[in-house]
Coordinates of C-alpha atoms (C1' of nucleotides) in Angstrom, one line a residue:
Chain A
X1 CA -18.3 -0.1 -15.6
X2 CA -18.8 -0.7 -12.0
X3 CA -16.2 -1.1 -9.0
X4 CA -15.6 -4.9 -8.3
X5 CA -13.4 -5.6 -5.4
X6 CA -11.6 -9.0 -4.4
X7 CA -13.9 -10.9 -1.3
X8 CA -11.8 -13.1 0.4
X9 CA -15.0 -14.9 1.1
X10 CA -14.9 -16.3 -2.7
X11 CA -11.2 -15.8 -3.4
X12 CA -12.5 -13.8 -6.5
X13 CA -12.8 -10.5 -7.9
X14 CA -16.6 -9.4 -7.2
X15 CA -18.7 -6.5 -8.9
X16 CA -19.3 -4.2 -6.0
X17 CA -23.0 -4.1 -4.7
X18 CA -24.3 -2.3 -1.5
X19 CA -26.6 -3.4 0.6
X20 CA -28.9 -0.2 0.1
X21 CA -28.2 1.4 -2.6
X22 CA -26.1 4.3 -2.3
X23 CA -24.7 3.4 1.1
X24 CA -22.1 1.7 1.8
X25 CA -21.7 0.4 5.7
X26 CA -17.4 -0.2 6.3
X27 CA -16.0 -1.6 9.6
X28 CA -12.3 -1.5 9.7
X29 CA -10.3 -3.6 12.6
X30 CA -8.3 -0.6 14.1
X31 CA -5.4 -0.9 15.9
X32 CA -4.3 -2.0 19.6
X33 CA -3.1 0.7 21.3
X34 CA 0.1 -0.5 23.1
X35 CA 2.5 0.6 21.1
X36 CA 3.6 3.4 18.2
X37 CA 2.2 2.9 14.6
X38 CA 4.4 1.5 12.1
X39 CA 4.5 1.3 8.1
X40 CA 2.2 -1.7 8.3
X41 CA -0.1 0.3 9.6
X42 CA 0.5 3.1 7.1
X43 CA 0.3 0.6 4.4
X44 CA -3.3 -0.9 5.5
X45 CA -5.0 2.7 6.5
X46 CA -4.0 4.8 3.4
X47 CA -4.8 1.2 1.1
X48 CA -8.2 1.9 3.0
X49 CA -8.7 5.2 3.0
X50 CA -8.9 5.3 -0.7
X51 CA -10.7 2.8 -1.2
X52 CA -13.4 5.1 1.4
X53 CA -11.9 8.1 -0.8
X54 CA -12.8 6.2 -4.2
X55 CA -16.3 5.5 -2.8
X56 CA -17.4 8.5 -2.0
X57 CA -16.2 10.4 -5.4
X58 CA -18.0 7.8 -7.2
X59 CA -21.2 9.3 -5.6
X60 CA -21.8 6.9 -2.2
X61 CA -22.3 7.9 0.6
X62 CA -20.1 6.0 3.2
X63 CA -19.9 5.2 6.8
X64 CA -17.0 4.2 8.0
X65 CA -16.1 2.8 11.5
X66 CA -12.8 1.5 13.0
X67 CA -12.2 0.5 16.3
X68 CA -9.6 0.6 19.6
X69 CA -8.7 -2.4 21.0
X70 CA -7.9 -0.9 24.2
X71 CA -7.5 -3.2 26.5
X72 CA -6.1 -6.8 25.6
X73 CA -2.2 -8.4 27.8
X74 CA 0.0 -6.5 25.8
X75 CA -1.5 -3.0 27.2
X76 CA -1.3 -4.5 30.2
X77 CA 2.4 -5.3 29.7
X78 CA 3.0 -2.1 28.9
X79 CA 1.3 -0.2 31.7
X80 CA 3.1 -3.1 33.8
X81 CA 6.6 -1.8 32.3
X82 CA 6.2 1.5 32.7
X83 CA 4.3 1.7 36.1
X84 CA 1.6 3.5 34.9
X85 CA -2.4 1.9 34.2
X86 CA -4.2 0.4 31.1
X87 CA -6.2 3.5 30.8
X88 CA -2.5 5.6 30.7
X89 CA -1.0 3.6 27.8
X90 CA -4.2 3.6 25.7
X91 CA -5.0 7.4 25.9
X92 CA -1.4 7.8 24.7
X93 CA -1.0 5.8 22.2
X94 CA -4.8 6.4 20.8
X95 CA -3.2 10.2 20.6
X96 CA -0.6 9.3 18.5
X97 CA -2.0 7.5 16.3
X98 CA -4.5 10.5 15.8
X99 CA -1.5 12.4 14.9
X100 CA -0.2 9.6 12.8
X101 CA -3.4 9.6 10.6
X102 CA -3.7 13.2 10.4
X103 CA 0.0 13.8 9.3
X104 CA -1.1 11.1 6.4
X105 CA -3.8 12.8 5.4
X106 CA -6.4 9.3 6.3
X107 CA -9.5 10.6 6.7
X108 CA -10.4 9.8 10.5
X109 CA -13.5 7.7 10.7
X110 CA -17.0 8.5 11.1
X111 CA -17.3 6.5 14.9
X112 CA -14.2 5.3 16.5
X113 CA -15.6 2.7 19.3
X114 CA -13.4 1.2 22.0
X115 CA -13.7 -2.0 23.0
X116 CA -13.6 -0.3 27.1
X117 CA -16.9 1.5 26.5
X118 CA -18.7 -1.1 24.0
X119 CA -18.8 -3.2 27.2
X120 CA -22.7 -3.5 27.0
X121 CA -22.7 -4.5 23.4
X122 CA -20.0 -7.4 24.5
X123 CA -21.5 -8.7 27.2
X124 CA -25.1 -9.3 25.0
X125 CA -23.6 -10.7 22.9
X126 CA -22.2 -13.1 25.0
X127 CA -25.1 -14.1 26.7
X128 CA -27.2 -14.8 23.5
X129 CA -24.1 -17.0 22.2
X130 CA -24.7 -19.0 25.7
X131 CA -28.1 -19.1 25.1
X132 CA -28.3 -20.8 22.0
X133 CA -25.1 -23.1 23.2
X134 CA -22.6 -22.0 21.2
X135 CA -20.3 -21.1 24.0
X136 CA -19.5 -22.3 27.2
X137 CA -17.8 -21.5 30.4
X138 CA -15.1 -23.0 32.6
X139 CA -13.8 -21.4 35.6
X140 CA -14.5 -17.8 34.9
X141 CA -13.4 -18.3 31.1
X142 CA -16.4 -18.2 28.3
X143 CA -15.5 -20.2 25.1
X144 CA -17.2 -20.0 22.0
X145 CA -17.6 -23.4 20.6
X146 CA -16.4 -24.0 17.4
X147 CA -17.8 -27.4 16.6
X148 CA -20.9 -26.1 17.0
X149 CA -20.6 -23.7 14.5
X150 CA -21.8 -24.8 10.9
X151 CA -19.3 -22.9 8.3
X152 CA -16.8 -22.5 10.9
X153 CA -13.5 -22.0 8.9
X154 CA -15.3 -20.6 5.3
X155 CA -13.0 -17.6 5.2
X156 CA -9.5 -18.8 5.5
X157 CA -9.9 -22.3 4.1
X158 CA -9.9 -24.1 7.0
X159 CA -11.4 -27.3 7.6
X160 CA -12.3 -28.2 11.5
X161 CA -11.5 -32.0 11.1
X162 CA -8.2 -31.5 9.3
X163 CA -6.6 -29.1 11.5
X164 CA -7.5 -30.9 14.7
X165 CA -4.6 -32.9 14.3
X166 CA -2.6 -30.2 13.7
X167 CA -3.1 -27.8 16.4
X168 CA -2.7 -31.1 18.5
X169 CA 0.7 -30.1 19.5
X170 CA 0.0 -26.7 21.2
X171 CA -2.6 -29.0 23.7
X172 CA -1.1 -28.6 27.0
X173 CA -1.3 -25.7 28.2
X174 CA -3.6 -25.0 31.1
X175 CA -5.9 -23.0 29.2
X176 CA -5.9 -25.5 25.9
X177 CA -6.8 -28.0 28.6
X178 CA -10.6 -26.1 29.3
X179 CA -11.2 -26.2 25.6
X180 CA -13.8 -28.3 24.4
X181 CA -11.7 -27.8 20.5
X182 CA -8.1 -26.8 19.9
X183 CA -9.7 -23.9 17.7
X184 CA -12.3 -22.5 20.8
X185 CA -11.5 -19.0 21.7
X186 CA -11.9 -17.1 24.6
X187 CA -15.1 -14.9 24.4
X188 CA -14.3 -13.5 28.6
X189 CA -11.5 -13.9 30.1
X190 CA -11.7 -14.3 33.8
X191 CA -9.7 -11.6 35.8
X192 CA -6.4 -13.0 37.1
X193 CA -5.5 -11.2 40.9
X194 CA -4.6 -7.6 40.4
X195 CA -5.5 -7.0 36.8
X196 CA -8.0 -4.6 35.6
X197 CA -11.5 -5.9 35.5
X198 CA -15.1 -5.7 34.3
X199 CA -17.9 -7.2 36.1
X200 CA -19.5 -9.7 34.1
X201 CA -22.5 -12.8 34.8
X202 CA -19.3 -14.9 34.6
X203 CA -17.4 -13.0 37.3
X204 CA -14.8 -9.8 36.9
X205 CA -12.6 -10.4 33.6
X206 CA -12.6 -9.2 30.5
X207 CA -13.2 -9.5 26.6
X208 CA -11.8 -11.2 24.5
X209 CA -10.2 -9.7 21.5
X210 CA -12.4 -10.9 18.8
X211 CA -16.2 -10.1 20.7
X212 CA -15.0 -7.0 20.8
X213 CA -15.6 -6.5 16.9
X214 CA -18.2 -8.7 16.4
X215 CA -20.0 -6.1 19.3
X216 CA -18.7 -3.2 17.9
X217 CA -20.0 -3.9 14.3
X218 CA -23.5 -4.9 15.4
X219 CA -23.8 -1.6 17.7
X220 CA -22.4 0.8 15.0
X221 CA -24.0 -0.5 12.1
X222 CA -26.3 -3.1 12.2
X223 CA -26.3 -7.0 11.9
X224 CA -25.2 -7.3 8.1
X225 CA -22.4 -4.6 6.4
X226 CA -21.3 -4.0 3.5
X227 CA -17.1 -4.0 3.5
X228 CA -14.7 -5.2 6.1
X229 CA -11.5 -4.4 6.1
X230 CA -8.3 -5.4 7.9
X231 CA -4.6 -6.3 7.3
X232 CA -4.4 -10.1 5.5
X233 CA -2.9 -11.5 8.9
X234 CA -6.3 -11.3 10.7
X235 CA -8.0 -13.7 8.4
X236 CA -7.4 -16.1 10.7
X237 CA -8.1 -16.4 13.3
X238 CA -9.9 -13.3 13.9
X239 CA -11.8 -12.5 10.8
X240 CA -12.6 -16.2 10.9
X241 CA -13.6 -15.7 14.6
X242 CA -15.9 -12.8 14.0
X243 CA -17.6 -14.6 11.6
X244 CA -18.8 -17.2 13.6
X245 CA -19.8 -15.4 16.9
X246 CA -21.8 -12.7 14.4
X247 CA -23.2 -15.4 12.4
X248 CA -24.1 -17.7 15.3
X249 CA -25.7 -14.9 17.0
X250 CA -27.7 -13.2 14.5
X251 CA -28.3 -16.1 11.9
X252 CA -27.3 -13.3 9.3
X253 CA -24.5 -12.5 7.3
X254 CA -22.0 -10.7 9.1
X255 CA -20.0 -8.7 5.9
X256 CA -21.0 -9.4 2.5
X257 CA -17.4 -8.6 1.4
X258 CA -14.2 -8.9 3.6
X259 CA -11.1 -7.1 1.9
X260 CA -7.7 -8.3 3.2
X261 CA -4.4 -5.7 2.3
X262 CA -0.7 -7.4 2.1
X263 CA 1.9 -6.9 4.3
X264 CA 4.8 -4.8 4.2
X265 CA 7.7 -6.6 4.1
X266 CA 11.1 -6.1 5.2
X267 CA 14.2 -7.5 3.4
X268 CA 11.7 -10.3 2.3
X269 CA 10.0 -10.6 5.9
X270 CA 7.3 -9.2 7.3
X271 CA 7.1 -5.9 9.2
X272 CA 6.3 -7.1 12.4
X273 CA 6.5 -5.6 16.1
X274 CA 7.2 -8.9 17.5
X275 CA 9.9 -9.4 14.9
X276 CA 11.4 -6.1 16.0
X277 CA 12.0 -5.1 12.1
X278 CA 9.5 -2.2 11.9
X279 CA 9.9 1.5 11.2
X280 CA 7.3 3.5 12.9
X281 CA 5.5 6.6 10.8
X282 CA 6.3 9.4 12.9
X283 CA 10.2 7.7 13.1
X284 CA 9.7 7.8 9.6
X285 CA 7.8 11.3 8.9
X286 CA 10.5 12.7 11.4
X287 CA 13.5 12.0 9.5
X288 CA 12.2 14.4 6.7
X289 CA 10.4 11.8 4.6
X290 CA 7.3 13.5 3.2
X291 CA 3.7 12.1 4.0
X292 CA 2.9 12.4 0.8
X293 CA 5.7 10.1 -0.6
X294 CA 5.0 7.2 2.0
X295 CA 1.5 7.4 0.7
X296 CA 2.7 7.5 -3.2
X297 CA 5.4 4.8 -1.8
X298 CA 2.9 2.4 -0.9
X299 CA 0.0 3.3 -3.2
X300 CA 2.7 2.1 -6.5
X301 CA 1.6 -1.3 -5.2
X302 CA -1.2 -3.4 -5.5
X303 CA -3.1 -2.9 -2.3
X304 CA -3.3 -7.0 -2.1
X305 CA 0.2 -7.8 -2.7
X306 CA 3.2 -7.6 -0.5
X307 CA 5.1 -4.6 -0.7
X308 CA 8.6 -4.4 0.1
X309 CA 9.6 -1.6 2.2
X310 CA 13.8 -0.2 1.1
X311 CA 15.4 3.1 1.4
X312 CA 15.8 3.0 -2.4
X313 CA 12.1 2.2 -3.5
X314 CA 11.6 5.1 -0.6
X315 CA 13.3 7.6 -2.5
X316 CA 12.6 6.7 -5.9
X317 CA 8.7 7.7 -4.3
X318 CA 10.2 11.0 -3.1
X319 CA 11.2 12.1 -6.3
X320 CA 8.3 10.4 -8.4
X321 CA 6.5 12.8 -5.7
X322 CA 8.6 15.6 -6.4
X323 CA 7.1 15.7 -9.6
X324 CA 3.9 15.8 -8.8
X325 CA 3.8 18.1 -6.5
X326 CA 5.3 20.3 -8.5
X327 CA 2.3 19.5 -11.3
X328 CA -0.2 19.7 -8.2
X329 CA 1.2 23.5 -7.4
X330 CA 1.0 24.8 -10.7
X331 CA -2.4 23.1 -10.9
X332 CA -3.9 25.0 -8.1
X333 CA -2.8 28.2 -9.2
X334 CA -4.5 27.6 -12.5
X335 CA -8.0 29.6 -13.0
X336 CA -11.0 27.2 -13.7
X337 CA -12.1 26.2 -16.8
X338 CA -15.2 25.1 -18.2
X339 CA -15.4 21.6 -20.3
X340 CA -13.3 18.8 -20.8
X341 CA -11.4 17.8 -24.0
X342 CA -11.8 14.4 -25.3
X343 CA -8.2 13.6 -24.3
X344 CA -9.1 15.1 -20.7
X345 CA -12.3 12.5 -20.6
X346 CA -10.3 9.7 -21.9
X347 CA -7.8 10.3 -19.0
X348 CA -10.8 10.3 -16.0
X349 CA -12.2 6.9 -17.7
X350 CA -8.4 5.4 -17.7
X351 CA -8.6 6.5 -14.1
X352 CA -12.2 5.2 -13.1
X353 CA -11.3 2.3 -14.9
X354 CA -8.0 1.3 -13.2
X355 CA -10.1 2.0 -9.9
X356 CA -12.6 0.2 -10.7
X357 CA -10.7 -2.9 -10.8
X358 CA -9.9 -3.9 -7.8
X359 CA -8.7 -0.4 -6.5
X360 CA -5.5 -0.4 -9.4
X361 CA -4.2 2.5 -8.0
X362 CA -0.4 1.5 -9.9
X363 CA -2.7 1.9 -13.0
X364 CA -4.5 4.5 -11.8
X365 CA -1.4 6.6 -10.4
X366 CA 0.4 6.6 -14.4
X367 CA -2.8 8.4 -15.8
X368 CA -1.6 11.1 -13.0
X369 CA 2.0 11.1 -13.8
X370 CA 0.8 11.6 -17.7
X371 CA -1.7 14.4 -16.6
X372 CA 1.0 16.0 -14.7
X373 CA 3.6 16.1 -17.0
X374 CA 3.0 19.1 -19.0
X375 CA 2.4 21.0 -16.0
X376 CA 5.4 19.8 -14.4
X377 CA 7.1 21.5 -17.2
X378 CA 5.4 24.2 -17.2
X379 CA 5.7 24.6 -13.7
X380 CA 9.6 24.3 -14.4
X381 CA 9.8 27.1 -16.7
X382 CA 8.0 29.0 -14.8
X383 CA 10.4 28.7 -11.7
X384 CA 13.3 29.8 -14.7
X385 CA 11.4 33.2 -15.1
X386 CA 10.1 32.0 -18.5
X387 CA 7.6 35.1 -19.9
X388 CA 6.3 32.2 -22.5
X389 CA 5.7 30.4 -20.0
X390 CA 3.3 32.5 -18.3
X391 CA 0.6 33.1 -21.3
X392 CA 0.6 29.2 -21.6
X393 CA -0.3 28.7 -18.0
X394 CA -3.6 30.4 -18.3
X395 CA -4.6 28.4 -21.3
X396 CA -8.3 26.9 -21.1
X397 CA -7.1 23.5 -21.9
X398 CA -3.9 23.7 -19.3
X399 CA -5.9 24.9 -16.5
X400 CA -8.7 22.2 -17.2
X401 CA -6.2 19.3 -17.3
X402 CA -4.5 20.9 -13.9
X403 CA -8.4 20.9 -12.3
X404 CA -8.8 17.6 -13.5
X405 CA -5.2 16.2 -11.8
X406 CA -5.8 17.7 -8.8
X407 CA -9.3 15.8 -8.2
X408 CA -8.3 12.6 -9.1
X409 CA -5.1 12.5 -7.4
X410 CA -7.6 14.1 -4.3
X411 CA -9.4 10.6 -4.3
X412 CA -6.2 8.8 -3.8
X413 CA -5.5 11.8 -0.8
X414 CA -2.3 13.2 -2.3
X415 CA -2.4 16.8 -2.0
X416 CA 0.4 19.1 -3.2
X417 CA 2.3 20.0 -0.1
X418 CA 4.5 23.7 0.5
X419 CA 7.1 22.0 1.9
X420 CA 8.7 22.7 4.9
X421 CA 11.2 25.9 3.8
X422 CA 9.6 27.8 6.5
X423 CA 9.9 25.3 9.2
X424 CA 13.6 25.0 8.3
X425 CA 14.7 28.6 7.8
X426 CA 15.0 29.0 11.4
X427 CA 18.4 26.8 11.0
X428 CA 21.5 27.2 9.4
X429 CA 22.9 30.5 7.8
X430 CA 20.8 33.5 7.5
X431 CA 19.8 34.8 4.3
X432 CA 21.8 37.7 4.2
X433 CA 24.6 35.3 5.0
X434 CA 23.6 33.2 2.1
X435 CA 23.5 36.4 0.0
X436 CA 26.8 37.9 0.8
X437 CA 28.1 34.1 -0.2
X438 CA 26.5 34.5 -3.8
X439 CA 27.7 37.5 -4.5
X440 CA 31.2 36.9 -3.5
X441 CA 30.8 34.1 -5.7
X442 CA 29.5 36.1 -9.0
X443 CA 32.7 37.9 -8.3
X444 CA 34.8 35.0 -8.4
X445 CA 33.0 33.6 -11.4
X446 CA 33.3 37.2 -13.1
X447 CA 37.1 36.9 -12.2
X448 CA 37.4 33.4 -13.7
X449 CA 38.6 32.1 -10.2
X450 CA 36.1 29.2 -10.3
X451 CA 37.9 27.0 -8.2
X452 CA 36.7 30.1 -5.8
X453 CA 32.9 29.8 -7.1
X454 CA 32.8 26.3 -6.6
X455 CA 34.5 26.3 -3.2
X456 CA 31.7 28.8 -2.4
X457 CA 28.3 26.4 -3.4
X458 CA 30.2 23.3 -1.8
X459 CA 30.6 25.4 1.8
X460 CA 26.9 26.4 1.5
X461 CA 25.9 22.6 0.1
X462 CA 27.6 21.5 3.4
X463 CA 25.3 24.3 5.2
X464 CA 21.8 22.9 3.4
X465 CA 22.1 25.5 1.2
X466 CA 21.6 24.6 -2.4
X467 CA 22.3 26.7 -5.6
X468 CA 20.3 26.9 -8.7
X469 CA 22.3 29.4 -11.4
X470 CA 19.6 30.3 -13.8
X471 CA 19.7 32.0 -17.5
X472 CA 21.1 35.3 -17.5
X473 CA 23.6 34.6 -14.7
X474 CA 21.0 34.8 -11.8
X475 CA 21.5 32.4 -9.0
X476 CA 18.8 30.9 -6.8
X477 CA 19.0 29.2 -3.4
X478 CA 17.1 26.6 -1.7
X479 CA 17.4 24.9 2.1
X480 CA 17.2 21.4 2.2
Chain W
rG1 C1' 1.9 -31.0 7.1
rG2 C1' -2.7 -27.9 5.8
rC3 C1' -4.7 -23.2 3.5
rG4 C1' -3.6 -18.9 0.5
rG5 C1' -0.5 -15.8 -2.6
rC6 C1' 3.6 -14.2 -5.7
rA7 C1' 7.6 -14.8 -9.8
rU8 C1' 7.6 -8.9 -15.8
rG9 C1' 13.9 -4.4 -17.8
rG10 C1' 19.4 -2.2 -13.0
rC11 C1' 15.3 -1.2 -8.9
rC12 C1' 9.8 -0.6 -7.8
rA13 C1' 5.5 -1.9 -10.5
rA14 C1' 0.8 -2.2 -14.1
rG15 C1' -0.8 -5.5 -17.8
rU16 C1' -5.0 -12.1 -17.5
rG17 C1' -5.2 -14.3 -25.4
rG18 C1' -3.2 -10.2 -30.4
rU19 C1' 3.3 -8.3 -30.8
rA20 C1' 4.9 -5.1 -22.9
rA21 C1' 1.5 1.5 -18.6
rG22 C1' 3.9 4.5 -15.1
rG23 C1' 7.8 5.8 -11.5
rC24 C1' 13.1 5.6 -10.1
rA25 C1' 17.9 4.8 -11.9
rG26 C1' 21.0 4.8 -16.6
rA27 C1' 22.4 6.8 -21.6
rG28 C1' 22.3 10.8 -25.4
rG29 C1' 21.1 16.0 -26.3
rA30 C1' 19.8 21.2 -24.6
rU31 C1' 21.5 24.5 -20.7
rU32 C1' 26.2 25.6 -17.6
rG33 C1' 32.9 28.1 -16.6
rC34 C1' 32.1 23.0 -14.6
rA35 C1' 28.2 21.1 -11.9
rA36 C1' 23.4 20.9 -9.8
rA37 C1' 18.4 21.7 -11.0
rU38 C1' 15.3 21.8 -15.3
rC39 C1' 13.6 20.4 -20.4
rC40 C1' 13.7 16.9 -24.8
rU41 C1' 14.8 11.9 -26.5
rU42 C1' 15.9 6.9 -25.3
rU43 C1' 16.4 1.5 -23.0
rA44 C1' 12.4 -5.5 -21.7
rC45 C1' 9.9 -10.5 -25.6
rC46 C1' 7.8 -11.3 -19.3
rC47 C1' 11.5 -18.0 -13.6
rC48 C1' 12.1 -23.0 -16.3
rC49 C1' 9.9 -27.2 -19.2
rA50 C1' 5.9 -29.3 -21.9
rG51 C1' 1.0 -28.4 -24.0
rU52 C1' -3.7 -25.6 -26.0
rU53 C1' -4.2 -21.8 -29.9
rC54 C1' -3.5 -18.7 -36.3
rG55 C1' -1.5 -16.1 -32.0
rA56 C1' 0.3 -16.5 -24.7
rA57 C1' 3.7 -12.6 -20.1
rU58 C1' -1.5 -13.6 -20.2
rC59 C1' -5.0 -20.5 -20.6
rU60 C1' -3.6 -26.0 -19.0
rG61 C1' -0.1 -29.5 -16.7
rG62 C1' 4.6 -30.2 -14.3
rG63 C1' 9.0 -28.0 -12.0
rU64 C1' 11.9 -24.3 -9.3
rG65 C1' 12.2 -20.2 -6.0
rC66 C1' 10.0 -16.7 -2.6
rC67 C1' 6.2 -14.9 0.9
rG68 C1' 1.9 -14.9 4.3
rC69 C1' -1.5 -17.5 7.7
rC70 C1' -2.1 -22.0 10.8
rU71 C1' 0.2 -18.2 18.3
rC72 C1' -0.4 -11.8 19.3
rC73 C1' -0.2 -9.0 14.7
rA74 C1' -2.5 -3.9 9.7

RNA sequence: GGCGGCAUGGCCAAGUGGUAAGGCAGAGGAUUGCAAAUCCUUUACCCCCAGUUCGAAUCUGGGUGCCGCCUCCA
């Protein structure tokens, strides 16, 4: 069985077929750095980086490029806010979301281009779309001219004599006025007094936002790619957009498969930063919530559909992850082992298979929680001080079926995590504190005073300090 | 108005013709002084109507509801 993959471009689910065999080119649209990251974000770049993840496991070898969009009028906004320049606000937020990624565990692309040094590439571009008039300019503004596009509108649907009438009622602004098409969209922008600038054959301005792709793709990898990838909003106009200036440029194919991710919704909206209704990941990450759950949060969904985004489907992820983790530990401790048993093979080819369907990772994520949860068990009885326990942990069979959840939940980047015990022992009562506590609590509970005992574990529960009273009347403690 | 998508148990979510994966929550049991944690067991006929079929959550037609895009947006 072979991958197949949904292509917007046919609205149907295609077997997956490289260009070269082997390789697979990727561009992803990256972000614009004026602002934090937020779950949308998350959503689209983990949905992503398994699919690159997936990929390469099955054997390809993959290049994958995402951009900046550093410069664009909401950077400018900022850096108009704040005082500070264009340059200032991008650095920063190109920084955090660095960070952002990392603290995911996204793999960070092969080339990460900005659309302030690919400036060249842009203006090339540009001049070739002139030259074979399918642009035009009008004062200091280039426009890339839809009508004379052939295919204009194949992605999202759209057809160029229907909308016209539509987008009739946005005509009237001054810029709508220069437009040869309601749908024409800027390629440069001319430089308004005191904004940053470029030089350019058409005067100081700067690019457009969707050039900037189009540019980027052709420099980084070539005229034709493989996959491109973005969130579902950007089929139109952007993806739309790209398509036409790539196409009508190089009279090739610009991506022989564009994959779209849903949005993150929001009480039944959309997680937007114009709506004002979005949680950002480090906000997020901050207030304790594990990476590994907002990644096992989001990947429960179908990367396509709409997920909605609520504290309870949020926790229900951090204990599913709790879980696994625990299976994942266990697992790494676990001595290699030659061969797999049928039931082991059956389990990778319920895996590959879910994958290979459109990146299933909901199906693909049950095989795990079945691999792990023997070893979860196990794990559990191991925490008790179980001595059974122990001789069945270094069986063969065990250790192959902990080897075997630990790569495949790898290629969907959850990796079992410490936890953060260390990080928070520096707070709260010290540990001989805690132990004085449980021992004046044994004495209680050996006195029958429980009322004592239990006054005891709620003063330390209201301190983070949580009790476990295992067999044999040992007690336990954990910070939370 | 145009284009696209979705509707499965208390919640999230797979499943595209043969009698419903998985996670969370809940229930019962083990354990406990009682809890917590942990372990074991367990819970659905799939938005509505009409068709096709030996057989449909899965196909067709109609209806209802919800969402995204059509302006910046992952």
């Amino acid at each position: 069985m072979t991958l197949k993959l949904t292509n917007t471009l046919s609205r149907r689910v295609e077997p997956f077929e490289p260009l070269v065999p082997g390789e697979v080119s990727i561009y992803c649209c990256g972000v614009t750095v004026y602002d934090l990251c937020h779950l949308g974000h998350a959503r689209s770049y983990i949905a992503w980086d398994v699919l690159r993840r997936y990929l390469s496991w099955s054997g390809y070898r993959v290049t994958f490029v995402q951009n900046y969009t550093d410069i664009d009028d909401k950077i400018l906004g900022r850096a108009a806010e704040e005082g500070s320049s264009m340059e200032a606000v991008s650095e920063r937020n190109i920084e955090a979301f660095v960070a952002d990624m990392a603290r995911l565990n996204i793999l960070p692309p092969d080339r990460m281009p900005r659309a302030t040094r690919s400036l060249d590439a842009i203006r090339t571009l540009i001049e070739e779309l002139e030259a074979k008039g399918a642009a035009y300019s009008a004062d200091g503004d280039v426009y890339f001219a839809v009508m004379k596009h052939a295919g204009y509108g194949k992605l999202s649907g759209r057809d160029l004599a229907e909308q016209q009438d539509n987008a009739a009622g946005r005509v009237g602004t001054e810029e709508e006025a220069r437009k040869q098409h309601p749908f024409d969209f800027a390629l440069w922008k001319g430089a308004k007094p005191g904004e940053p600038s470029f030089p350019s054959p058409w005067g100081p301005g700067r690019p457009g936002w969707h050039i900037e792709c189009s540019a980027m793709v052709r420099e980084e990898l070539g005229n034709t790619i493989d996959i491109h990838l973005g969130g579902a909003d950007l089929i139109f106009p952007h993806h739309e957009n790209e398509i036409a200036q790539s196409e009508a440029a190089t009279g090739q194919q610009l991506a022989r498969y564009w994959l779209h991710n849903g949005m993150v919704n929001v009480g039944g909206q959309k997680m937007s930063k114009s709506l004002g209704n979005f949680t950002t990941i480090r906000a997020l990450l901050d207030s304790g919530v594990s990476p590994m759950t907002l990644r096992l949060f989001t990947l429960q969904a179908h990367y396509r559909k709409p997920l909605d985004f609520t504290a309870e489907a949020l926790e229900a992820a951090a204990t599913g992850w709790k879980g696994l983790n625990a299976a994942l530990g266990l697992a790494s401790t676990a001595s290699a082992a030659p061969g797999a048993t049928p039931e082991l093979a059956a389990a990778r080819a319920r895996f590959t298979a879910a994958m290979d369907d459109d990146l299933n990772t909901s199906a693909a994520l049950a095989v795990l929680f079945e691999l792990a949860k023997p070893l979860r068990a196990l794990a559990n009885r191991l925490e008790r001080g179980d001595t059974s326990a122990a001789a069945e942990a270094t069986s063969p069979s065990l250790a192959a079926q902990g080897e075997l959840l630990r790569e495949l939940a790898g290629v969907l980047g959850l990796e079992p995590e410490a936890g953060d015990a260390a990080q928070a022992a520096t707070e709260g009562p010290s540990t001989d504190e805690i132990q004085a506590q449980i021992e004046a609590r044994q004495a209680a509970k050996a006195a029958r005073n429980f009322a004592e005992a239990d006054r005891i574990r709620d003063a330390l529960k209201a301190q983070g300090i949580e009790l476990i009273d295992r067999p044999g009347g040992v007690t336990e403690w954990l910070r939370n």
